Amino acid sequence: MADEEADRIDGASVLSQALKTQGVEYVFGIVGVPIVEVAIALQVHGIKFIGMRNEQAACYAASAVGYLTGRPGVCLVVSGPGLLHTIGGLANSNVNAWPMIVIGGSSDRDQDSMGAFQEYPQVESARLHTKYAARMESIAQIPIFVEKAVRISMYGRPGACYLDMPGDMVQSTTPENLVRVMPMVQDPPLMLADPSGVEKATQLLKSAKRPLVIVGKGAAYGHAENSVRELIEGAGLPFLPSPMGKGVVPDDHPNCVIAARSRALLEADVVVLLGARLNWILHFGMPPRYAEDTAFIQVDICPEELGNNIGNDRAVGLAGHIDAVTKQMTNSLKTTHRNWRYPDNTPWWKTLRDKVRSNQIKSDALAADQSVPMNYYTVLNKVQNMIPRDSLIVSEGANTMDIGRTLLLNHSPRHRLDAGSFGTMGVGLGFAIAAAMLARDRWPNKRVVCVEGDSAFGFSGMEVETICRHNLPILLIIVNNNGIFSGIDPESYESVPAEERTSSILPTALQPNARYEQIMSAFGGKSFFVTTPTELENALHASLVTHADKPVLLNIMVNPVAARKQQDFDWLTRNSKL
């Protein structure tokens, strides 16, 4: 009998070993019935478990690991409400095309339909927001489900997967020799585009009078930085990075025209999309943001994306891995087209460079403003000038993130995380925690800088405790305008009786001068309340030098009505404006 017991293994251990075999290093989550023993088993098997304060933030952290490493991070949660709290994270991961797996405990199988504790149709709830959702029905088959979830999350267009683990499987056992052992999923194969399509694309590019390359986060995720840079430099092409495509080619590269974004989109006649989708961020490829006859060369891992929103008559679609296809285009230009290069003295280059200089002058003037309360440009310019050049930047908020996309520069790929394709607020601290965990283990001395609006910080502010518990040296900067988009000054706020504020104060307003930095102080980190440019410089210096090895929060007050400089077009295109 003793030998028989020694040859049996419980479900928590089988799951943990299966995740370990698949290369999972980090699991984020919140423990409780029925998955406490799973978290302990993960630690026994050498997987790091990071306990968070909210399941949604844990899900965001797991998805960031997927984006930054190319292999899925995992989020472990309890049944019912625990799983439901991850839906925002599942959807965000799926829309952004990042590999991630949520594992949710669920009610015991023999209590189905009886009103069990936190009983809920979890697989059905997750299915709408995932590539794959399934309930693991036996301990012996757990490795099959895990392998499939990892593979599906990574292959094709990456995305989220959900695995449901009934509570009675956690501590129940099965003979160890019955457990299926599945090998580690290998990296996705590098798929090439149809050579005839590549030739058609390069012919179209050669015919362009006003070409433009848009570098998307798909290029960053696909580790295509070398091939993308070779194409841009070899062919002499102007480029724009998408918000998370920043750094694939450095933002300060002479071919980068991000400061002339609106003009570049409006007047380009051929646009090359490298891992970027024609969604709301790129205004759907439609007028008035683009010319009526703009042609597109689309490079995407997902064939269904080709021609989306514009039709195939305006597009040449190349389905394949971004790195492989970009190399195909470069090779075609070098060989078939005899090292073709777009001239650097064309009217198009002059137009773009003039617009870059003009917009830079406007931004510099705003950044030079030393008045108090400060504006966004003053604050973000000082942050940019003082943080390490190769910082991993996390950003979210309305004005904070939008202005920061131009002022906060990236010089390396996969060094920018923000609200992304789903426009999700509340992702910042989860992303920063994941990035800091990876930096500690893989990228010594890498600084994680998380720049938040005050409203965005409110979604997951209690994760400051998680940051301090693990002593993650994150520099957390809150650009505080007392509101959402625009705030309210203290005098106006105090002039309205509390009982009348629900009807007399704009819905965008938050409490003025909220002392968010005291949250960091409460948990043992270092904090600063900043109101002037001099205080900001001093606080940044102290954060980056004296307190470089600990969590720091800067609560920076800006003018409640400060905003972006005048834009030709907003990021968000509404149908009424088309």
PDB file of C-alpha atoms in Angstrom, residues 211-214 238-241 251 253-268 283 289-290 348-363 405-407 564-569 571:
ATOM      1  CA  PRO A 211       6.220  56.345 -49.045  1.00  0.00           C
ATOM      2  CA  LEU A 212       5.769  55.744 -45.334  1.00  0.00           C
ATOM      3  CA  VAL A 213       6.508  52.746 -43.108  1.00  0.00           C
ATOM      4  CA  ILE A 214       4.428  52.180 -39.963  1.00  0.00           C
ATOM      5  CA  PRO A 238      10.512  57.559 -43.425  1.00  0.00           C
ATOM      6  CA  PHE A 239       8.761  55.681 -40.626  1.00  0.00           C
ATOM      7  CA  LEU A 240       6.266  56.114 -37.835  1.00  0.00           C
ATOM      8  CA  PRO A 241       6.152  53.775 -34.848  1.00  0.00           C
ATOM      9  CA  ASP A 251      12.729  57.046 -31.760  1.00  0.00           C
ATOM     10  CA  HIS A 253      16.570  57.794 -35.646  1.00  0.00           C
ATOM     11  CA  PRO A 254      16.820  60.415 -38.432  1.00  0.00           C
ATOM     12  CA  ASN A 255      14.137  58.575 -40.455  1.00  0.00           C
ATOM     13  CA  CYS A 256      11.590  58.732 -37.613  1.00  0.00           C
ATOM     14  CA  VAL A 257       8.825  61.253 -38.337  1.00  0.00           C
ATOM     15  CA  ILE A 258       6.617  60.694 -35.273  1.00  0.00           C
ATOM     16  CA  ALA A 259       6.598  64.451 -34.628  1.00  0.00           C
ATOM     17  CA  ALA A 260       4.902  64.854 -38.033  1.00  0.00           C
ATOM     18  CA  ARG A 261       2.470  61.971 -37.596  1.00  0.00           C
ATOM     19  CA  SER A 262      -0.690  63.628 -38.902  1.00  0.00           C
ATOM     20  CA  ARG A 263       1.021  65.094 -41.958  1.00  0.00           C
ATOM     21  CA  ALA A 264       2.746  61.804 -42.764  1.00  0.00           C
ATOM     22  CA  LEU A 265      -0.505  59.822 -42.644  1.00  0.00           C
ATOM     23  CA  LEU A 266      -2.458  62.434 -44.565  1.00  0.00           C
ATOM     24  CA  GLU A 267      -0.104  62.794 -47.532  1.00  0.00           C
ATOM     25  CA  ALA A 268       1.572  59.378 -47.912  1.00  0.00           C
ATOM     26  CA  HIS A 283      -7.783  55.719 -38.188  1.00  0.00           C
ATOM     27  CA  ARG A 289      -6.769  60.955 -42.098  1.00  0.00           C
ATOM     28  CA  TYR A 290      -5.492  59.444 -45.354  1.00  0.00           C
ATOM     29  CA  TRP A 348       8.260  64.516 -49.486  1.00  0.00           C
ATOM     30  CA  TRP A 349      11.307  64.331 -47.235  1.00  0.00           C
ATOM     31  CA  LYS A 350      11.431  68.135 -47.101  1.00  0.00           C
ATOM     32  CA  THR A 351       7.746  68.320 -46.137  1.00  0.00           C
ATOM     33  CA  LEU A 352       8.205  65.786 -43.338  1.00  0.00           C
ATOM     34  CA  ARG A 353      11.390  67.321 -41.965  1.00  0.00           C
ATOM     35  CA  ASP A 354       9.902  70.811 -41.993  1.00  0.00           C
ATOM     36  CA  LYS A 355       6.847  69.573 -40.099  1.00  0.00           C
ATOM     37  CA  VAL A 356       9.010  67.699 -37.587  1.00  0.00           C
ATOM     38  CA  ARG A 357      10.997  70.870 -36.897  1.00  0.00           C
ATOM     39  CA  SER A 358       7.862  73.009 -36.650  1.00  0.00           C
ATOM     40  CA  ASN A 359       6.177  70.694 -34.161  1.00  0.00           C
ATOM     41  CA  GLN A 360       9.394  70.277 -32.189  1.00  0.00           C
ATOM     42  CA  ILE A 361       9.643  74.047 -31.771  1.00  0.00           C
ATOM     43  CA  LYS A 362       6.090  74.147 -30.374  1.00  0.00           C
ATOM     44  CA  SER A 363       6.784  71.278 -27.982  1.00  0.00           C
ATOM     45  CA  ARG A 405       4.045  58.977 -26.854  1.00  0.00           C
ATOM     46  CA  THR A 406       5.977  61.805 -28.498  1.00  0.00           C
ATOM     47  CA  LEU A 407       8.100  63.114 -25.613  1.00  0.00           C
ATOM     48  CA  ARG A 564      -1.986  68.785 -25.614  1.00  0.00           C
ATOM     49  CA  LYS A 565      -0.818  71.297 -28.158  1.00  0.00           C
ATOM     50  CA  GLN A 566      -3.341  71.704 -30.966  1.00  0.00           C
ATOM     51  CA  GLN A 567      -3.603  68.530 -33.072  1.00  0.00           C
ATOM     52  CA  ASP A 568      -4.540  68.237 -36.734  1.00  0.00           C
ATOM     53  CA  PHE A 569      -6.426  65.045 -35.850  1.00  0.00           C
ATOM     54  CA  TRP A 571      -6.320  59.723 -31.920  1.00  0.00           C
TER      55      TRP A 571
END
